[in-house]
Amino acid sequence: MSAQKKLTRAEQKALRPAQILDAAFEEFVRNGFTATRVEDIADRVGVTKGTVYVYFETKEQLFEAMISHFSVAFHELLDNTDRLDGSVTDRLKAILGLLYDQIVEDRITRELLRLVISEGHRFPDLIDRHHDQFIAPIIAKIEDLMREGMSSGEFRQMPVEFSDIVVAPILTTTILRLIFDDRRARTPNKDAFMRAYFDLLLNGLLVRRS
Amino acid sequence: MSAQKKLTRAEQKALRPAQILDAAFEEFVRNGFTATRVEDIADRVGVTKGTVYVYFETKEQLFEAMISHFSVAFHELLDNTDRLDGSVTDRLKAILGLLYDQIVEDRITRELLRLVISEGHRFPDLIDRHHDQFIAPIIAKIEDLMREGMSSGEFRQMPVEFSDIVVAPILTTTILRLIFDDRRARTPNKDAFMRAYFDLLLNGLLVRRS
Amino acid sequence: MSAQKKLTRAEQKALRPAQILDAAFEEFVRNGFTATRVEDIADRVGVTKGTVYVYFETKEQLFEAMISHFSVAFHELLDNTDRLDGSVTDRLKAILGLLYDQIVEDRITRELLRLVISEGHRFPDLIDRHHDQFIAPIIAKIEDLMREGMSSGEFRQMPVEFSDIVVAPILTTTILRLIFDDRRARTPNKDAFMRAYFDLLLNGLLVRRS
Amino acid sequence: MSAQKKLTRAEQKALRPAQILDAAFEEFVRNGFTATRVEDIADRVGVTKGTVYVYFETKEQLFEAMISHFSVAFHELLDNTDRLDGSVTDRLKAILGLLYDQIVEDRITRELLRLVISEGHRFPDLIDRHHDQFIAPIIAKIEDLMREGMSSGEFRQMPVEFSDIVVAPILTTTILRLIFDDRRARTPNKDAFMRAYFDLLLNGLLVRRS
DNA sequence: TATGAATGAGAATTCATTCAT
DNA sequence: GATGAATGAATTCTCATTCAT
């Protein structure tokens, strides 16, 4: 607390941009780009409209800066996946577990996805960046694993270009949460969900006839 | 063309609401609720702002009317699923095929989903209606089939409450199409996709060890 | 009632203008000129906007026609005053009694006064007509009686140009009723009011010292 | 003039609300509530529409604020009446003289009365406030004096509930001025008017028979 | 005559943005 | 840097008026 108090004016100011970006995230997520008022963002920080314009030239630039600011977390995720070991199955499970944490349970990633879906038309390079930074690397990683599993004889042969299917339950869970939020109790228990997910993914629906 | 010309006032009038709803769909989908101007909708129909207000009291009511108007298609789908026969597997495949057509390939359903995601905060009963009319019946249908398959010995035992997982590839494909639209060639060939989807769903990733 | 029923279409139509003027009176009185919508007038009659325009070219003309239509009653009053007889005091009392009926108790005259006060700026000749038809003749009549009373020795000598003072209680009562309408119980009992009014007017406040 | 120039932003700002209220008074009085455009008020101040909305949330609130702002003068009048002395007649004369100044000659009070009459339907609590702050205290004051005069033997016995009659010439003069404004030379010379008014009020019309 | 769909000129209100302090 | 008064362009919604039927 005294640390809180010791903030010099200069330190205060150094924090401003981050505070504004945080506030912008909340407001843009709640209302979308057009329906968000710069003044609401300022109010949330406790400053006036003018102050926002000290740091960001326009509402559009603020939006884009906010998206960039909150799009960093994924890098760590992707880094982590490189350090895994064990069987292909083990590594696939580990990656999907990390993805679950990042996509389903991390509110920021989830809401960023909402903005990608709703504001994509207005900010087309948002889409491109999102694709290049998030979607493509994940898909590539999954495809690599599938290829590896197939050549090692662990996985059955199947076309690798549909690896969306493998991660689909994670994206779907996120989307349902985005839609129903906390209004409908749709959020599953992670462990139970992952167990059912892996079981189905690895073994399929059908009873195996020996 | 002469037919076009022959339209009487009365006929014109009977057409207006549908014309406006069509235009509203396009504009709301493109820009979202707030960023859509009533005048753009009017322009698209070829009338003036005032005319829109002859038929719809406010922009909000127009939005809601538009959603209702375009939310009808699903009923047929659900009706059709009742008439299927064959093994549980056959019927599951058939249903998932119908869902694919309705959710992935039907542009209206797809874009309605975008609006549910982006405007849900502003129109909360939109969410509720969407849940009750679309999500819940589908989930129920899938759960029924899974239960049937398990008790007939066709499917392995698994918890029925995660049947989202079964339809996830379809929702995921739709979401990716919503995001990348036609800007990235992500739209899969339906047959190849369905083949891979069913194969994975029914048999799983793992090689069966006899 | 059968008379009601027997109205031919032609008779119906002959009634239209009067119906519209009645409705216009109510709406203009309630809302003033600008805030009254032609459609509300039409609704009150049970026809559509267009019909009003069949009979009256513009909203302004309708307003003026309505004023003229309801400004007729006064003529009778003024005619009646010519037929009075008795002492000057008797005739003055009789005239003031008639004025009370006409100005305080007749809703139409009262509300017309409201419109004169509120819409005078917009319709300046409304003022002129009102002055020439209502105010001036009454004042003249009172002045005549005062002159007559003074020369007959019945009344004390006093300047005749302030005869407004003589009728003031009547106008004041009307104004208070216009303002407080039926929301405050300010409407006096006529007989008691007139008795007090005449007593004060004729004898004054002061005790007479013989 | 250089004073004009020296106005700092802060000083400007402190003045704005009053400037806007003044302008609002003029425009609302000229056109009534509905027919007054916010832009006209702004123009009169020399600012833009938006500026008016910086200070007042809606046109209705501006109207109400304006009424409140200009309804203060009466308090002084009522205070002054408490400090009078002399005979009941003297004090009655003094009060009526003050009322004349306030109601007939003060343009603001006069025009406020017009708004009370014309906008009463739309702003019902305007009426209530006007009654409680203006009408009721005056009537009460006059009634007190009449009671005092009657018990002191100065005035004849008469019902006190019609004291409206006593002030009627003042209200009537105001109303006539509101209606005919400066278009008809109806404004009386105050001294002559008051002399005639008091003479009639105190002594009545009739010649006294010793 | 009567209708009511359509118009288009406003009018209230909002809000991103600017700028003097 | 921070403020917040002021702007002005944009947007929703209204309504008198027209006109084909």
PDB file of N, CA, C and O in Angstrom, chain B residues 57-78:
ATOM      1  N   GLU B  57     -41.121   0.832 -35.738  1.00  0.00           N
ATOM      2  CA  GLU B  57     -41.133   2.018 -34.888  1.00  0.00           C
ATOM      3  C   GLU B  57     -39.752   2.565 -34.568  1.00  0.00           C
ATOM      4  O   GLU B  57     -39.556   3.772 -34.517  1.00  0.00           O
ATOM      5  N   THR B  58     -38.825   1.674 -34.285  1.00  0.00           N
ATOM      6  CA  THR B  58     -37.474   2.128 -33.965  1.00  0.00           C
ATOM      7  C   THR B  58     -36.479   1.188 -34.629  1.00  0.00           C
ATOM      8  O   THR B  58     -36.826   0.098 -35.089  1.00  0.00           O
ATOM      9  N   LYS B  59     -35.245   1.619 -34.618  1.00  0.00           N
ATOM     10  CA  LYS B  59     -34.171   0.795 -35.155  1.00  0.00           C
ATOM     11  C   LYS B  59     -34.075  -0.510 -34.354  1.00  0.00           C
ATOM     12  O   LYS B  59     -33.842  -1.573 -34.926  1.00  0.00           O
ATOM     13  N   GLU B  60     -34.261  -0.434 -33.061  1.00  0.00           N
ATOM     14  CA  GLU B  60     -34.202  -1.642 -32.243  1.00  0.00           C
ATOM     15  C   GLU B  60     -35.282  -2.648 -32.633  1.00  0.00           C
ATOM     16  O   GLU B  60     -35.018  -3.841 -32.759  1.00  0.00           O
ATOM     17  N   GLN B  61     -36.480  -2.129 -32.808  1.00  0.00           N
ATOM     18  CA  GLN B  61     -37.560  -3.035 -33.183  1.00  0.00           C
ATOM     19  C   GLN B  61     -37.319  -3.634 -34.563  1.00  0.00           C
ATOM     20  O   GLN B  61     -37.651  -4.797 -34.808  1.00  0.00           O
ATOM     21  N   LEU B  62     -36.751  -2.833 -35.443  1.00  0.00           N
ATOM     22  CA  LEU B  62     -36.426  -3.365 -36.767  1.00  0.00           C
ATOM     23  C   LEU B  62     -35.412  -4.496 -36.637  1.00  0.00           C
ATOM     24  O   LEU B  62     -35.550  -5.558 -37.260  1.00  0.00           O
ATOM     25  N   PHE B  63     -34.422  -4.269 -35.803  1.00  0.00           N
ATOM     26  CA  PHE B  63     -33.407  -5.311 -35.599  1.00  0.00           C
ATOM     27  C   PHE B  63     -34.049  -6.596 -35.090  1.00  0.00           C
ATOM     28  O   PHE B  63     -33.814  -7.682 -35.622  1.00  0.00           O
ATOM     29  N   GLU B  64     -34.878  -6.444 -34.087  1.00  0.00           N
ATOM     30  CA  GLU B  64     -35.491  -7.636 -33.503  1.00  0.00           C
ATOM     31  C   GLU B  64     -36.429  -8.332 -34.496  1.00  0.00           C
ATOM     32  O   GLU B  64     -36.446  -9.568 -34.575  1.00  0.00           O
ATOM     33  N   ALA B  65     -37.167  -7.533 -35.236  1.00  0.00           N
ATOM     34  CA  ALA B  65     -38.052  -8.124 -36.242  1.00  0.00           C
ATOM     35  C   ALA B  65     -37.233  -8.882 -37.278  1.00  0.00           C
ATOM     36  O   ALA B  65     -37.616  -9.966 -37.722  1.00  0.00           O
ATOM     37  N   MET B  66     -36.115  -8.311 -37.642  1.00  0.00           N
ATOM     38  CA  MET B  66     -35.268  -8.962 -38.632  1.00  0.00           C
ATOM     39  C   MET B  66     -34.769 -10.306 -38.091  1.00  0.00           C
ATOM     40  O   MET B  66     -34.799 -11.320 -38.786  1.00  0.00           O
ATOM     41  N   ILE B  67     -34.315 -10.315 -36.855  1.00  0.00           N
ATOM     42  CA  ILE B  67     -33.831 -11.569 -36.269  1.00  0.00           C
ATOM     43  C   ILE B  67     -34.952 -12.626 -36.272  1.00  0.00           C
ATOM     44  O   ILE B  67     -34.744 -13.772 -36.690  1.00  0.00           O
ATOM     45  N   SER B  68     -36.123 -12.218 -35.840  1.00  0.00           N
ATOM     46  CA  SER B  68     -37.233 -13.175 -35.815  1.00  0.00           C
ATOM     47  C   SER B  68     -37.524 -13.702 -37.216  1.00  0.00           C
ATOM     48  O   SER B  68     -37.718 -14.896 -37.423  1.00  0.00           O
ATOM     49  N   HIS B  69     -37.557 -12.767 -38.147  1.00  0.00           N
ATOM     50  CA  HIS B  69     -37.893 -13.126 -39.523  1.00  0.00           C
ATOM     51  C   HIS B  69     -36.951 -14.186 -40.084  1.00  0.00           C
ATOM     52  O   HIS B  69     -37.371 -15.095 -40.797  1.00  0.00           O
ATOM     53  N   PHE B  70     -35.675 -14.076 -39.736  1.00  0.00           N
ATOM     54  CA  PHE B  70     -34.702 -14.991 -40.330  1.00  0.00           C
ATOM     55  C   PHE B  70     -34.397 -16.192 -39.441  1.00  0.00           C
ATOM     56  O   PHE B  70     -33.529 -16.993 -39.747  1.00  0.00           O
ATOM     57  N   SER B  71     -35.097 -16.298 -38.347  1.00  0.00           N
ATOM     58  CA  SER B  71     -34.815 -17.412 -37.423  1.00  0.00           C
ATOM     59  C   SER B  71     -35.732 -18.599 -37.646  1.00  0.00           C
ATOM     60  O   SER B  71     -35.847 -19.453 -36.778  1.00  0.00           O
ATOM     61  N   VAL B  72     -36.412 -18.643 -38.765  1.00  0.00           N
ATOM     62  CA  VAL B  72     -37.415 -19.680 -38.932  1.00  0.00           C
ATOM     63  C   VAL B  72     -36.868 -20.997 -39.465  1.00  0.00           C
ATOM     64  O   VAL B  72     -37.358 -22.071 -39.121  1.00  0.00           O
ATOM     65  N   ALA B  73     -35.800 -20.932 -40.276  1.00  0.00           N
ATOM     66  CA  ALA B  73     -35.354 -22.095 -41.039  1.00  0.00           C
ATOM     67  C   ALA B  73     -35.120 -23.339 -40.179  1.00  0.00           C
ATOM     68  O   ALA B  73     -35.344 -24.465 -40.626  1.00  0.00           O
ATOM     69  N   PHE B  74     -34.692 -23.126 -38.969  1.00  0.00           N
ATOM     70  CA  PHE B  74     -34.322 -24.254 -38.141  1.00  0.00           C
ATOM     71  C   PHE B  74     -35.454 -25.241 -37.871  1.00  0.00           C
ATOM     72  O   PHE B  74     -35.209 -26.423 -37.662  1.00  0.00           O
ATOM     73  N   HIS B  75     -36.646 -24.730 -37.829  1.00  0.00           N
ATOM     74  CA  HIS B  75     -37.759 -25.612 -37.513  1.00  0.00           C
ATOM     75  C   HIS B  75     -37.815 -26.808 -38.465  1.00  0.00           C
ATOM     76  O   HIS B  75     -37.971 -27.948 -38.045  1.00  0.00           O
ATOM     77  N   GLU B  76     -37.633 -26.512 -39.731  1.00  0.00           N
ATOM     78  CA  GLU B  76     -37.672 -27.593 -40.727  1.00  0.00           C
ATOM     79  C   GLU B  76     -36.605 -28.635 -40.430  1.00  0.00           C
ATOM     80  O   GLU B  76     -36.855 -29.842 -40.466  1.00  0.00           O
ATOM     81  N   LEU B  77     -35.422 -28.138 -40.141  1.00  0.00           N
ATOM     82  CA  LEU B  77     -34.320 -29.046 -39.853  1.00  0.00           C
ATOM     83  C   LEU B  77     -34.710 -30.020 -38.744  1.00  0.00           C
ATOM     84  O   LEU B  77     -34.572 -31.240 -38.873  1.00  0.00           O
ATOM     85  N   LEU B  78     -35.220 -29.455 -37.676  1.00  0.00           N
ATOM     86  CA  LEU B  78     -35.549 -30.299 -36.534  1.00  0.00           C
ATOM     87  C   LEU B  78     -36.673 -31.272 -36.884  1.00  0.00           C
ATOM     88  O   LEU B  78     -36.662 -32.428 -36.449  1.00  0.00           O
TER      89      LEU B  78
END
